[in-house]
Structure formats: C-alpha cells, structure tokens
Amino acid sequence: MPESSVRSEEGTVVAKVVRPMNDHRSMTVEVADQHSTRHIVEYDTDRVERTLAALPQGSALRVLMTPIEGRANVWRVGAPEPRRASGR
C-alpha cells in the first residue's frame, strides 16, 4: 500500500484551517508536515468546538487529532493550543 494512502494514527499536529467550520459543525484542515488534508467532525469538548469555530481560514493551531473508526478521512479533535512564533 503506498504511503500516501496509509491512515495516520492519533497524534498532536499543527493544523491549518483550509475551510472554516460550517453549519454542520465540520471543517477542513491541512497537516503540513504530513502533506494531508483532514475533515474534522467531532470535538472533545464544547470549548474545543467553540475555539475552532472562531478560527478564520489560514489560522494554524496545535491540536490532538484522533481518527474516527469506521469512517473515511474524518477526525476528532481535542486540546487546542495556540501556535506561537519561536522566541516568544
């Protein structure tokens, strides 16, 4: 199986918002260091969901992402942390 089709496992990544959260509570992000696009559809807490809902396109955030079993490229997100510039 080619590496690009292997499903990634749970882990903390820097996710960049490609499509902000829509009315169905889903959003699309890019994980740059893995060259992958992921669809977020579940959130660990209401606070996590509200934090992500407020992000505009192009924002980057460090989050814990867990694949949702039995579904294609969809993910659950938790523990957002603001991405900070180095030296701060």
XYZ file of C-alpha atoms in Angstrom:
88
model
C 0.000 0.000 0.000
C 1.518 3.383 -0.951
C 2.483 5.570 1.999
C 0.059 8.333 0.953
C -2.917 6.002 1.435
C -1.880 4.745 4.886
C -4.141 6.196 7.555
C -2.339 8.256 10.176
C -2.828 7.489 13.843
C -3.688 9.708 16.790
C -1.227 12.486 17.500
C -0.590 16.149 18.076
C -0.196 18.138 14.868
C -0.206 21.723 13.661
C -3.379 22.068 11.622
C -4.008 24.978 9.244
C -7.641 25.886 8.550
C -8.466 25.358 4.865
C -12.266 25.652 5.237
C -13.643 27.153 8.462
C -16.363 25.370 10.426
C -19.663 25.194 8.554
C -23.292 24.917 9.699
C -22.879 21.136 10.018
C -20.045 21.617 12.563
C -17.365 20.254 10.241
C -14.211 21.911 8.963
C -11.244 21.064 6.754
C -7.637 21.444 7.849
C -4.231 20.758 6.331
C -1.484 18.992 8.258
C 1.543 20.488 6.525
C 4.280 18.180 7.798
C 2.259 15.176 6.588
C 1.020 16.809 3.361
C -2.525 15.714 4.188
C -5.987 17.211 4.357
C -8.313 16.115 7.158
C -12.004 16.653 7.846
C -12.853 17.425 11.472
C -16.352 16.385 12.531
C -16.124 15.720 16.297
C -14.713 17.688 19.226
C -13.645 16.516 22.711
C -15.440 19.383 24.453
C -17.731 22.311 23.689
C -14.804 24.616 24.459
C -12.658 22.941 21.788
C -15.514 23.258 19.297
C -16.058 26.956 20.104
C -12.325 27.659 19.805
C -12.139 26.043 16.381
C -15.406 27.645 15.217
C -13.870 31.083 15.792
C -10.832 30.453 13.572
C -10.702 32.063 10.122
C -9.208 30.432 7.048
C -5.402 30.305 7.232
C -5.206 30.095 11.042
C -2.859 27.474 12.488
C -3.406 25.620 15.742
C -1.680 22.739 17.522
C -4.298 20.064 18.273
C -4.601 16.420 19.210
C -6.281 14.552 16.339
C -7.786 11.074 16.577
C -9.161 9.187 13.554
C -12.818 8.163 13.856
C -13.149 4.407 13.440
C -15.283 3.098 10.612
C -15.294 6.347 8.636
C -13.130 7.673 5.856
C -10.864 10.697 6.386
C -12.711 12.135 9.397
C -11.209 13.111 12.721
C -11.984 14.016 16.337
C -10.072 16.964 17.809
C -9.043 17.896 21.312
C -6.606 20.005 23.320
C -6.092 23.039 21.080
C -3.064 25.169 21.882
C -2.276 28.466 20.144
C 0.669 28.195 17.791
C 3.323 30.627 18.926
C 6.171 32.126 16.968
C 9.587 30.897 18.052
C 11.316 33.083 20.604
C 8.116 34.040 22.435
